[in-house]
Coordinates of C-alpha atoms in Angstrom, one line a residue:
M1 CA -3.7 -29.7 -22.8
I2 CA -2.0 -32.3 -20.7
D3 CA 1.3 -30.9 -21.7
Q4 CA 0.3 -27.4 -20.5
A5 CA -1.0 -28.6 -17.2
W6 CA 2.1 -30.7 -16.4
P7 CA 4.9 -28.5 -17.8
A8 CA 8.4 -29.7 -18.5
L9 CA 11.3 -27.5 -17.3
E10 CA 13.0 -27.5 -20.7
R11 CA 11.5 -27.6 -24.2
E12 CA 12.8 -27.7 -27.7
T13 CA 10.8 -28.0 -30.9
V14 CA 12.3 -29.9 -33.8
D15 CA 10.4 -30.5 -37.1
G16 CA 7.1 -29.9 -35.3
W17 CA 7.7 -32.3 -32.4
T18 CA 8.5 -31.0 -28.9
F19 CA 11.3 -32.5 -26.9
R20 CA 10.6 -32.1 -23.1
S21 CA 12.9 -32.7 -20.2
A22 CA 12.8 -32.2 -16.4
G23 CA 15.6 -34.2 -14.9
G24 CA 13.9 -37.5 -15.6
V25 CA 11.0 -36.8 -13.2
T26 CA 7.9 -38.3 -14.8
K27 CA 7.7 -39.7 -18.3
R28 CA 5.2 -37.0 -19.3
A29 CA 7.7 -34.2 -18.7
N30 CA 10.7 -36.1 -20.2
S31 CA 9.4 -37.3 -23.5
V32 CA 8.9 -36.2 -27.1
M33 CA 5.4 -34.8 -27.7
V34 CA 4.6 -36.3 -31.1
I35 CA 2.1 -34.2 -33.1
G36 CA 1.8 -34.7 -36.8
E37 CA 4.0 -36.0 -39.6
P38 CA 7.6 -34.5 -39.6
A39 CA 9.3 -33.6 -42.8
D40 CA 12.2 -36.0 -41.9
L41 CA 11.1 -38.8 -39.6
D42 CA 14.5 -40.5 -39.2
G43 CA 16.1 -37.1 -38.7
V44 CA 13.8 -36.0 -35.9
I45 CA 14.1 -39.4 -34.1
E46 CA 17.9 -39.1 -34.3
A47 CA 17.7 -35.5 -33.0
A48 CA 15.6 -36.8 -30.1
E49 CA 18.0 -39.5 -29.2
K50 CA 20.9 -37.0 -29.1
Y51 CA 18.8 -34.5 -27.1
Y52 CA 18.1 -37.1 -24.3
A53 CA 21.6 -38.6 -24.5
D54 CA 23.1 -35.2 -23.9
R55 CA 21.0 -35.0 -20.7
G56 CA 21.7 -38.5 -19.5
L57 CA 18.1 -39.6 -20.0
P58 CA 16.5 -42.4 -21.9
T59 CA 14.7 -41.5 -25.2
L60 CA 10.9 -41.5 -24.7
F61 CA 8.1 -40.8 -27.2
T62 CA 4.6 -40.0 -26.2
L63 CA 2.2 -41.5 -28.8
G64 CA -1.4 -40.6 -28.9
G65 CA -4.1 -39.9 -31.4
Q66 CA -2.0 -37.2 -33.2
A67 CA 1.0 -39.5 -33.9
P68 CA 1.6 -40.4 -37.5
A69 CA 0.3 -43.8 -38.6
G70 CA 3.0 -46.4 -38.5
L71 CA 5.3 -44.6 -36.0
D72 CA 4.7 -47.3 -33.4
G73 CA 6.2 -49.9 -35.8
V74 CA 9.1 -47.7 -36.8
L75 CA 10.1 -47.1 -33.2
E76 CA 9.7 -50.8 -32.4
E77 CA 12.1 -51.7 -35.3
R78 CA 14.5 -49.2 -33.8
G79 CA 14.5 -51.0 -30.4
Y80 CA 11.8 -49.0 -28.6
R81 CA 9.5 -51.0 -26.3
L82 CA 5.9 -50.0 -25.5
A83 CA 5.4 -48.8 -22.0
D84 CA 2.6 -47.6 -19.6
P85 CA -0.6 -47.2 -21.6
V86 CA -2.5 -44.3 -20.2
L87 CA -6.3 -43.6 -20.3
C88 CA -7.7 -40.0 -20.7
M89 CA -11.1 -39.8 -19.0
T90 CA -13.6 -37.0 -19.1
G91 CA -16.4 -36.3 -16.7
P92 CA -19.0 -33.8 -15.4
V93 CA -18.5 -31.0 -12.9
A94 CA -21.7 -31.6 -10.9
D95 CA -21.6 -30.2 -7.4
T96 CA -22.0 -33.5 -5.5
G97 CA -21.7 -34.1 -1.8
I98 CA -18.3 -34.1 -0.1
A99 CA -18.0 -36.3 3.0
H100 CA -14.8 -34.9 4.4
E101 CA -13.4 -31.4 5.0
V102 CA -11.0 -30.6 2.2
R103 CA -8.3 -28.0 2.3
I104 CA -7.7 -26.2 -1.0
E105 CA -4.8 -23.8 -1.6
E106 CA -3.4 -22.0 -4.6
R107 CA 0.1 -23.0 -3.8
T108 CA 1.7 -26.3 -2.7
W109 CA 2.7 -26.7 0.9
A110 CA 5.1 -29.0 2.6
G111 CA 2.6 -31.5 3.9
W112 CA 0.8 -31.7 0.5
L113 CA 4.1 -32.3 -1.3
E114 CA 5.4 -34.8 1.1
S115 CA 2.3 -37.0 1.0
W116 CA 2.0 -36.8 -2.8
W117 CA 5.7 -37.7 -3.3
S118 CA 5.6 -40.5 -0.7
V119 CA 2.9 -42.2 -2.9
D120 CA 4.1 -41.2 -6.3
G121 CA 7.8 -40.6 -5.8
R122 CA 9.2 -43.2 -8.2
Y123 CA 12.0 -41.0 -9.3
G124 CA 14.8 -41.2 -6.8
E125 CA 16.0 -37.8 -5.7
G126 CA 13.6 -35.9 -7.9
Y127 CA 11.5 -34.2 -5.1
E128 CA 12.6 -30.7 -5.8
T129 CA 12.1 -31.1 -9.6
A130 CA 8.6 -32.6 -8.9
E131 CA 7.8 -29.6 -6.8
R132 CA 8.8 -27.3 -9.7
I133 CA 6.6 -29.2 -12.2
A134 CA 3.6 -29.4 -9.9
G135 CA 3.8 -25.7 -9.2
G136 CA 4.8 -24.7 -12.7
V137 CA 1.3 -23.3 -13.7
P138 CA -1.5 -21.8 -11.7
A139 CA -3.4 -24.7 -10.0
W140 CA -5.4 -25.7 -6.9
Y141 CA -3.9 -28.1 -4.4
A142 CA -6.4 -30.1 -2.3
A143 CA -5.9 -32.3 0.8
V144 CA -7.9 -34.1 3.4
E145 CA -5.8 -33.7 6.6
E146 CA -5.8 -35.8 9.8
G147 CA -3.7 -34.8 12.7
G148 CA -2.0 -32.2 10.7
T149 CA -1.0 -34.7 7.9
A150 CA -2.3 -34.5 4.4
V151 CA -3.5 -38.1 4.0
A152 CA -5.2 -37.7 0.6
V153 CA -4.2 -35.1 -2.0
G154 CA -4.9 -33.9 -5.5
R155 CA -4.2 -31.0 -7.9
A156 CA -6.4 -29.3 -10.5
V157 CA -5.6 -26.9 -13.3
L158 CA -8.3 -24.7 -14.9
Q159 CA -7.9 -24.7 -18.7
G160 CA -10.6 -22.7 -20.4
D161 CA -13.9 -24.3 -19.8
T162 CA -12.4 -27.6 -18.5
V163 CA -10.5 -28.5 -15.4
G164 CA -7.7 -31.1 -15.4
V165 CA -7.2 -33.3 -12.3
Y166 CA -3.7 -34.5 -11.4
C167 CA -1.6 -35.8 -8.5
M168 CA -4.4 -37.9 -6.9
A169 CA -2.7 -39.8 -4.1
T170 CA -3.9 -41.4 -0.8
L171 CA -1.6 -42.7 1.9
P172 CA -1.9 -46.5 2.1
R173 CA -2.9 -46.6 5.8
V174 CA -6.1 -44.6 5.1
R175 CA -7.3 -46.0 1.8
R176 CA -10.9 -47.3 1.2
R177 CA -12.4 -44.6 3.4
G178 CA -13.6 -42.4 0.5
L179 CA -11.0 -39.7 1.1
A180 CA -9.9 -39.6 -2.6
R181 CA -13.6 -39.2 -3.5
S182 CA -13.8 -36.1 -1.3
V183 CA -10.6 -34.6 -2.8
L184 CA -11.8 -35.3 -6.4
R185 CA -15.2 -33.8 -5.8
A186 CA -13.8 -30.7 -4.1
L187 CA -11.4 -30.1 -7.0
V188 CA -14.1 -30.6 -9.6
R189 CA -16.4 -28.3 -7.7
Q190 CA -13.7 -25.7 -7.5
G191 CA -13.3 -25.9 -11.2
A192 CA -17.1 -25.6 -11.8
R193 CA -17.2 -22.4 -9.6
A194 CA -14.5 -20.9 -11.7
G195 CA -16.4 -21.6 -14.9
A196 CA -15.4 -25.1 -16.0
R197 CA -18.1 -27.1 -17.7
S198 CA -16.2 -30.4 -17.8
A199 CA -13.3 -32.2 -16.2
Y200 CA -10.6 -34.6 -17.4
L201 CA -7.9 -36.7 -15.8
V202 CA -5.3 -39.3 -16.9
V203 CA -4.8 -42.7 -15.2
M204 CA -2.6 -45.7 -15.9
A205 CA -4.6 -48.2 -17.8
E206 CA -3.3 -51.0 -15.6
N207 CA -4.6 -49.3 -12.4
T208 CA -8.0 -50.9 -12.7
A209 CA -9.1 -49.9 -9.2
A210 CA -8.5 -46.2 -10.0
V211 CA -10.3 -46.6 -13.4
D212 CA -13.3 -48.1 -11.7
F213 CA -13.3 -45.4 -9.1
Y214 CA -13.3 -42.6 -11.7
R215 CA -16.0 -44.4 -13.7
G216 CA -18.1 -44.4 -10.5
E217 CA -17.7 -40.7 -10.4
G218 CA -19.0 -40.3 -13.9
F219 CA -15.8 -40.2 -15.9
T220 CA -15.6 -42.1 -19.2
E221 CA -12.6 -43.0 -21.4
S222 CA -12.2 -40.5 -24.2
S223 CA -8.7 -41.2 -25.6
G224 CA -5.4 -42.5 -24.5
Y225 CA -1.7 -42.6 -25.2
H226 CA 1.4 -44.7 -24.5
Y227 CA 5.1 -44.4 -24.5
R228 CA 7.9 -45.9 -26.5
I229 CA 11.2 -46.1 -24.6
K230 CA 14.6 -47.2 -25.9

């Protein structure tokens, strides 16, 4: 589900695992999606290493609940370190109060992209690639704007009867004013009006402030994953 909502630009399936790449922009879109036990574990790992080496990227594996038992240890022995544990959280789609006016569009716009990337742009010159990923599937793009600037933004993807929330970002100078809460609630409400009965999001486990915020909005931890990077 997360893979569908945050699409890589290139994909290749080998022995049941999916190699994803997008110019190195975000780990999620540039890692092996590990699902199930391959017929040849060493072979698929070596194929992944060649795939990413050919693209000038580090080899990354996304390990969640569908990864084979013991794979963590195998990768560690091969020199892969654990990185960036992520929590998956699920929550209700109740139509709760929204304190700020929230703009919602079905396409990204320059102000939305610039504000999101100014907060989350950890990937050098990857702005154009990030724009392609964020706009790669039908989605809603929300922002609280002040003086023509999108100061808090978010993105939501409807997936059947659930809505996934992504790209939550608030400019540092306007934090602690409840703007992210308004964006989140507006996106969840949009999903509910389109038929969603639940919502989910992903957040870095180390971002305790964000985790606490989402808990306060009724989200609870449902699963998680982490990366192994060579």
